[in-house]
């Protein structure tokens, strides 16, 4: 099977330059990846670089810590959509989740989804910082807030995606939300394992190598 349609080709490094983003977009078109995933300042550049292709632009919000105010996240998301983002990957407020402020976590996701309307919303729960019980709660809150995807990781935490976490997430969300595995996926065999478990998208900076 071809894994290209599953891949969000990603460069979220602090050091990423405009030429790095153009290269990312060029590779995404060449390999027919589903999307590129970039920081907000590069959304319009990526949109322009991809204008004659079917490759989508995903932008990260509240990245990578998730600890910004809800208002800041909403502004950032709306700004990215205005600049051409087709999808938004937001980081939950991990501290709120750890403190069992479930209503606040759910309300924030819901507010972002409302602000961006029909734009796809992926919710990064950053599994490396959570207990299994917290992962389950994060997935449930994301579904209750009408998110389109739950996503494992930023790739900037202490760990990335694991097969066990994806199995847990799939058990919780079923068919009510899609799953994106992200962080540390660097070879094709691993990517195929995630796809077999039911993920709809794989976030990786190693797309060309995976193929």
PDB file of C-alpha atoms in Angstrom, residues 9-205:
ATOM      1  CA  UNK A   9       4.875  16.397   6.047  1.00  0.00           C
ATOM      2  CA  UNK A  10       6.112  18.466   8.964  1.00  0.00           C
ATOM      3  CA  UNK A  11       8.660  21.135   9.816  1.00  0.00           C
ATOM      4  CA  UNK A  12       7.950  22.897  13.116  1.00  0.00           C
ATOM      5  CA  UNK A  13      11.537  23.626  14.135  1.00  0.00           C
ATOM      6  CA  UNK A  14      12.320  26.993  15.683  1.00  0.00           C
ATOM      7  CA  UNK A  15      15.133  27.287  13.145  1.00  0.00           C
ATOM      8  CA  UNK A  16      12.973  26.610  10.053  1.00  0.00           C
ATOM      9  CA  UNK A  17      13.653  29.255   7.379  1.00  0.00           C
ATOM     10  CA  UNK A  18      11.410  30.297   4.472  1.00  0.00           C
ATOM     11  CA  UNK A  19      13.576  28.214   2.132  1.00  0.00           C
ATOM     12  CA  UNK A  20      13.108  25.181   4.426  1.00  0.00           C
ATOM     13  CA  UNK A  21       9.340  25.595   4.175  1.00  0.00           C
ATOM     14  CA  UNK A  22       9.476  25.930   0.385  1.00  0.00           C
ATOM     15  CA  UNK A  23      11.509  22.693   0.276  1.00  0.00           C
ATOM     16  CA  UNK A  24       8.928  21.013   2.531  1.00  0.00           C
ATOM     17  CA  UNK A  25       6.137  22.046   0.153  1.00  0.00           C
ATOM     18  CA  UNK A  26       8.116  20.924  -2.897  1.00  0.00           C
ATOM     19  CA  UNK A  27       8.634  17.475  -1.347  1.00  0.00           C
ATOM     20  CA  UNK A  28       4.964  17.251  -0.367  1.00  0.00           C
ATOM     21  CA  UNK A  29       3.928  17.866  -3.975  1.00  0.00           C
ATOM     22  CA  UNK A  30       6.574  15.519  -5.360  1.00  0.00           C
ATOM     23  CA  UNK A  31       5.554  12.615  -3.094  1.00  0.00           C
ATOM     24  CA  UNK A  32       1.811  13.388  -3.065  1.00  0.00           C
ATOM     25  CA  UNK A  33       1.583  13.774   0.712  1.00  0.00           C
ATOM     26  CA  UNK A  34      -1.768  14.754   2.196  1.00  0.00           C
ATOM     27  CA  UNK A  35      -0.598  17.974   3.867  1.00  0.00           C
ATOM     28  CA  UNK A  36       2.288  20.020   5.146  1.00  0.00           C
ATOM     29  CA  UNK A  37       2.271  21.021   8.816  1.00  0.00           C
ATOM     30  CA  UNK A  38       3.891  24.371   9.654  1.00  0.00           C
ATOM     31  CA  UNK A  39       4.018  27.110  12.265  1.00  0.00           C
ATOM     32  CA  UNK A  40       1.613  30.010  11.869  1.00  0.00           C
ATOM     33  CA  UNK A  41       4.101  32.477  10.413  1.00  0.00           C
ATOM     34  CA  UNK A  42       4.562  30.204   7.387  1.00  0.00           C
ATOM     35  CA  UNK A  43       0.933  29.448   6.531  1.00  0.00           C
ATOM     36  CA  UNK A  44       0.646  32.035   3.757  1.00  0.00           C
ATOM     37  CA  UNK A  45       4.044  31.048   2.327  1.00  0.00           C
ATOM     38  CA  UNK A  46       3.055  27.368   2.269  1.00  0.00           C
ATOM     39  CA  UNK A  47      -0.336  28.176   0.762  1.00  0.00           C
ATOM     40  CA  UNK A  48       1.334  30.101  -2.038  1.00  0.00           C
ATOM     41  CA  UNK A  49       3.924  27.374  -2.659  1.00  0.00           C
ATOM     42  CA  UNK A  50       1.188  24.732  -2.875  1.00  0.00           C
ATOM     43  CA  UNK A  51      -1.350  26.731  -4.892  1.00  0.00           C
ATOM     44  CA  UNK A  52      -1.265  24.458  -7.959  1.00  0.00           C
ATOM     45  CA  UNK A  53      -1.521  21.208  -5.973  1.00  0.00           C
ATOM     46  CA  UNK A  54      -3.954  19.214  -3.840  1.00  0.00           C
ATOM     47  CA  UNK A  55      -1.668  19.325  -0.797  1.00  0.00           C
ATOM     48  CA  UNK A  56      -3.376  20.844   2.263  1.00  0.00           C
ATOM     49  CA  UNK A  57      -1.852  23.250   4.785  1.00  0.00           C
ATOM     50  CA  UNK A  58      -2.071  22.374   8.491  1.00  0.00           C
ATOM     51  CA  UNK A  59      -1.039  24.933  11.112  1.00  0.00           C
ATOM     52  CA  UNK A  60      -0.173  24.344  14.774  1.00  0.00           C
ATOM     53  CA  UNK A  61      -1.825  26.402  17.530  1.00  0.00           C
ATOM     54  CA  UNK A  62      -0.709  26.936  21.124  1.00  0.00           C
ATOM     55  CA  UNK A  63       2.391  25.017  20.148  1.00  0.00           C
ATOM     56  CA  UNK A  64       4.162  23.191  21.693  1.00  0.00           C
ATOM     57  CA  UNK A  65       3.166  23.756  25.345  1.00  0.00           C
ATOM     58  CA  UNK A  66      -0.579  24.373  25.093  1.00  0.00           C
ATOM     59  CA  UNK A  67      -0.427  26.815  27.999  1.00  0.00           C
ATOM     60  CA  UNK A  68      -1.472  30.016  26.222  1.00  0.00           C
ATOM     61  CA  UNK A  69      -4.780  31.692  27.053  1.00  0.00           C
ATOM     62  CA  UNK A  70      -7.837  30.422  25.221  1.00  0.00           C
ATOM     63  CA  UNK A  71      -8.262  33.862  23.634  1.00  0.00           C
ATOM     64  CA  UNK A  72      -4.703  33.737  22.283  1.00  0.00           C
ATOM     65  CA  UNK A  73      -5.298  30.283  20.796  1.00  0.00           C
ATOM     66  CA  UNK A  74      -8.549  31.408  19.162  1.00  0.00           C
ATOM     67  CA  UNK A  75      -6.897  34.478  17.648  1.00  0.00           C
ATOM     68  CA  UNK A  76      -3.996  32.379  16.384  1.00  0.00           C
ATOM     69  CA  UNK A  77      -6.324  29.785  14.846  1.00  0.00           C
ATOM     70  CA  UNK A  78      -8.512  32.374  13.109  1.00  0.00           C
ATOM     71  CA  UNK A  79      -5.404  34.147  11.796  1.00  0.00           C
ATOM     72  CA  UNK A  80      -4.055  30.890  10.346  1.00  0.00           C
ATOM     73  CA  UNK A  81      -7.373  30.076   8.667  1.00  0.00           C
ATOM     74  CA  UNK A  82      -7.500  33.608   7.240  1.00  0.00           C
ATOM     75  CA  UNK A  83      -4.017  33.062   5.799  1.00  0.00           C
ATOM     76  CA  UNK A  84      -5.035  29.798   4.128  1.00  0.00           C
ATOM     77  CA  UNK A  85      -4.775  26.970   6.659  1.00  0.00           C
ATOM     78  CA  UNK A  86      -7.026  24.021   5.788  1.00  0.00           C
ATOM     79  CA  UNK A  87      -6.472  22.285   9.118  1.00  0.00           C
ATOM     80  CA  UNK A  88      -5.599  23.328  12.670  1.00  0.00           C
ATOM     81  CA  UNK A  89      -3.541  21.179  15.080  1.00  0.00           C
ATOM     82  CA  UNK A  90      -4.046  22.630  18.581  1.00  0.00           C
ATOM     83  CA  UNK A  91      -2.348  21.626  21.843  1.00  0.00           C
ATOM     84  CA  UNK A  92      -4.665  21.152  24.819  1.00  0.00           C
ATOM     85  CA  UNK A  93      -3.981  22.892  28.118  1.00  0.00           C
ATOM     86  CA  UNK A  94      -2.111  19.973  29.688  1.00  0.00           C
ATOM     87  CA  UNK A  95      -1.919  21.587  33.136  1.00  0.00           C
ATOM     88  CA  UNK A  96      -5.694  22.034  33.226  1.00  0.00           C
ATOM     89  CA  UNK A  97      -6.169  18.378  32.317  1.00  0.00           C
ATOM     90  CA  UNK A  98      -3.723  17.255  35.017  1.00  0.00           C
ATOM     91  CA  UNK A  99      -5.657  19.419  37.519  1.00  0.00           C
ATOM     92  CA  UNK A 100      -8.941  17.753  36.457  1.00  0.00           C
ATOM     93  CA  UNK A 101     -10.302  21.020  35.073  1.00  0.00           C
ATOM     94  CA  UNK A 102     -12.154  18.983  32.468  1.00  0.00           C
ATOM     95  CA  UNK A 103     -14.830  21.569  31.718  1.00  0.00           C
ATOM     96  CA  UNK A 104     -12.171  24.183  30.964  1.00  0.00           C
ATOM     97  CA  UNK A 105     -10.303  21.814  28.631  1.00  0.00           C
ATOM     98  CA  UNK A 106     -13.509  20.865  26.804  1.00  0.00           C
ATOM     99  CA  UNK A 107     -14.711  24.468  26.583  1.00  0.00           C
ATOM    100  CA  UNK A 108     -11.418  25.610  25.079  1.00  0.00           C
ATOM    101  CA  UNK A 109     -11.476  22.942  22.358  1.00  0.00           C
ATOM    102  CA  UNK A 110     -15.145  23.709  21.663  1.00  0.00           C
ATOM    103  CA  UNK A 111     -14.407  27.448  21.406  1.00  0.00           C
ATOM    104  CA  UNK A 112     -11.621  26.817  18.905  1.00  0.00           C
ATOM    105  CA  UNK A 113     -13.793  24.531  16.814  1.00  0.00           C
ATOM    106  CA  UNK A 114     -16.554  27.123  16.803  1.00  0.00           C
ATOM    107  CA  UNK A 115     -14.090  29.860  15.798  1.00  0.00           C
ATOM    108  CA  UNK A 116     -12.767  27.943  12.779  1.00  0.00           C
ATOM    109  CA  UNK A 117     -16.079  26.470  11.632  1.00  0.00           C
ATOM    110  CA  UNK A 118     -15.693  23.821   8.945  1.00  0.00           C
ATOM    111  CA  UNK A 119     -11.882  23.805   9.135  1.00  0.00           C
ATOM    112  CA  UNK A 120     -10.521  20.443  10.373  1.00  0.00           C
ATOM    113  CA  UNK A 121      -9.475  20.536  14.053  1.00  0.00           C
ATOM    114  CA  UNK A 122      -6.904  18.087  15.410  1.00  0.00           C
ATOM    115  CA  UNK A 123      -6.408  18.050  19.186  1.00  0.00           C
ATOM    116  CA  UNK A 124      -2.889  17.225  20.396  1.00  0.00           C
ATOM    117  CA  UNK A 125      -3.171  15.590  23.829  1.00  0.00           C
ATOM    118  CA  UNK A 126       0.629  15.118  24.328  1.00  0.00           C
ATOM    119  CA  UNK A 127       0.444  11.544  25.588  1.00  0.00           C
ATOM    120  CA  UNK A 128       3.979  11.492  27.060  1.00  0.00           C
ATOM    121  CA  UNK A 129       2.794  13.661  29.985  1.00  0.00           C
ATOM    122  CA  UNK A 130      -0.450  11.781  30.685  1.00  0.00           C
ATOM    123  CA  UNK A 131      -1.550   8.687  32.570  1.00  0.00           C
ATOM    124  CA  UNK A 132      -3.715   6.212  30.669  1.00  0.00           C
ATOM    125  CA  UNK A 133      -6.760   7.527  32.534  1.00  0.00           C
ATOM    126  CA  UNK A 134      -5.885  11.094  31.522  1.00  0.00           C
ATOM    127  CA  UNK A 135      -5.413  10.023  27.886  1.00  0.00           C
ATOM    128  CA  UNK A 136      -8.901   8.524  27.929  1.00  0.00           C
ATOM    129  CA  UNK A 137     -10.361  11.699  29.442  1.00  0.00           C
ATOM    130  CA  UNK A 138      -8.552  13.898  26.897  1.00  0.00           C
ATOM    131  CA  UNK A 139      -9.952  11.836  24.015  1.00  0.00           C
ATOM    132  CA  UNK A 140     -13.469  11.929  25.470  1.00  0.00           C
ATOM    133  CA  UNK A 141     -13.335  15.705  26.014  1.00  0.00           C
ATOM    134  CA  UNK A 142     -12.090  16.198  22.441  1.00  0.00           C
ATOM    135  CA  UNK A 143     -15.027  14.208  21.056  1.00  0.00           C
ATOM    136  CA  UNK A 144     -17.498  16.091  23.254  1.00  0.00           C
ATOM    137  CA  UNK A 145     -16.062  19.352  21.884  1.00  0.00           C
ATOM    138  CA  UNK A 146     -16.638  18.210  18.257  1.00  0.00           C
ATOM    139  CA  UNK A 147     -12.951  17.874  17.324  1.00  0.00           C
ATOM    140  CA  UNK A 148     -12.292  16.017  14.084  1.00  0.00           C
ATOM    141  CA  UNK A 149      -9.085  14.291  15.228  1.00  0.00           C
ATOM    142  CA  UNK A 150      -7.190  13.397  18.371  1.00  0.00           C
ATOM    143  CA  UNK A 151      -3.424  13.469  17.942  1.00  0.00           C
ATOM    144  CA  UNK A 152      -0.775  11.810  20.096  1.00  0.00           C
ATOM    145  CA  UNK A 153       2.068  14.291  20.342  1.00  0.00           C
ATOM    146  CA  UNK A 154       3.772  17.538  19.389  1.00  0.00           C
ATOM    147  CA  UNK A 155       7.089  15.770  18.806  1.00  0.00           C
ATOM    148  CA  UNK A 156       8.602  18.315  21.207  1.00  0.00           C
ATOM    149  CA  UNK A 157       7.695  16.579  24.488  1.00  0.00           C
ATOM    150  CA  UNK A 158       9.592  13.827  26.299  1.00  0.00           C
ATOM    151  CA  UNK A 159       8.206  11.175  23.952  1.00  0.00           C
ATOM    152  CA  UNK A 160       6.224  10.699  20.764  1.00  0.00           C
ATOM    153  CA  UNK A 161       3.602   8.309  19.463  1.00  0.00           C
ATOM    154  CA  UNK A 162       3.441   4.729  20.718  1.00  0.00           C
ATOM    155  CA  UNK A 163       1.402   1.826  19.365  1.00  0.00           C
ATOM    156  CA  UNK A 164      -0.074   1.333  22.851  1.00  0.00           C
ATOM    157  CA  UNK A 165      -1.305   4.933  23.011  1.00  0.00           C
ATOM    158  CA  UNK A 166      -2.912   4.681  19.585  1.00  0.00           C
ATOM    159  CA  UNK A 167      -4.664   1.446  20.611  1.00  0.00           C
ATOM    160  CA  UNK A 168      -5.980   3.204  23.728  1.00  0.00           C
ATOM    161  CA  UNK A 169      -7.123   6.251  21.716  1.00  0.00           C
ATOM    162  CA  UNK A 170      -8.843   4.057  19.134  1.00  0.00           C
ATOM    163  CA  UNK A 171     -10.659   2.195  21.887  1.00  0.00           C
ATOM    164  CA  UNK A 172     -12.002   5.500  23.261  1.00  0.00           C
ATOM    165  CA  UNK A 173     -12.897   7.368  20.066  1.00  0.00           C
ATOM    166  CA  UNK A 174     -13.974   4.451  17.870  1.00  0.00           C
ATOM    167  CA  UNK A 175     -15.369   5.993  14.705  1.00  0.00           C
ATOM    168  CA  UNK A 176     -16.402   9.269  16.390  1.00  0.00           C
ATOM    169  CA  UNK A 177     -13.055  10.967  15.716  1.00  0.00           C
ATOM    170  CA  UNK A 178     -10.010  10.229  13.598  1.00  0.00           C
ATOM    171  CA  UNK A 179      -6.522   9.678  14.983  1.00  0.00           C
ATOM    172  CA  UNK A 180      -3.206  11.245  14.012  1.00  0.00           C
ATOM    173  CA  UNK A 181      -0.019   9.559  15.214  1.00  0.00           C
ATOM    174  CA  UNK A 182       2.887  11.971  15.486  1.00  0.00           C
ATOM    175  CA  UNK A 183       6.350  12.123  17.003  1.00  0.00           C
ATOM    176  CA  UNK A 184       9.242   9.766  16.350  1.00  0.00           C
ATOM    177  CA  UNK A 185       7.793   7.909  13.347  1.00  0.00           C
ATOM    178  CA  UNK A 186      10.833   7.527  11.118  1.00  0.00           C
ATOM    179  CA  UNK A 187      10.454   4.304   9.116  1.00  0.00           C
ATOM    180  CA  UNK A 188       7.875   2.715   6.839  1.00  0.00           C
ATOM    181  CA  UNK A 189       7.340  -0.443   8.902  1.00  0.00           C
ATOM    182  CA  UNK A 190       6.335   1.614  11.940  1.00  0.00           C
ATOM    183  CA  UNK A 191       4.087   3.849   9.840  1.00  0.00           C
ATOM    184  CA  UNK A 192       2.308   0.779   8.444  1.00  0.00           C
ATOM    185  CA  UNK A 193       1.733  -0.546  11.967  1.00  0.00           C
ATOM    186  CA  UNK A 194      -0.016   2.701  12.902  1.00  0.00           C
ATOM    187  CA  UNK A 195      -2.163   2.590   9.767  1.00  0.00           C
ATOM    188  CA  UNK A 196      -3.156  -1.002  10.588  1.00  0.00           C
ATOM    189  CA  UNK A 197      -4.264   0.181  14.034  1.00  0.00           C
ATOM    190  CA  UNK A 198      -6.601   2.665  12.369  1.00  0.00           C
ATOM    191  CA  UNK A 199      -4.833   6.030  12.233  1.00  0.00           C
ATOM    192  CA  UNK A 200      -5.983   8.349   9.461  1.00  0.00           C
ATOM    193  CA  UNK A 201      -2.893  10.557   9.472  1.00  0.00           C
ATOM    194  CA  UNK A 202       0.797  10.346  10.345  1.00  0.00           C
ATOM    195  CA  UNK A 203       2.750  13.444  11.302  1.00  0.00           C
ATOM    196  CA  UNK A 204       6.424  13.129  10.440  1.00  0.00           C
ATOM    197  CA  UNK A 205       9.394  15.154   9.275  1.00  0.00           C
TER     198      UNK A 205
END
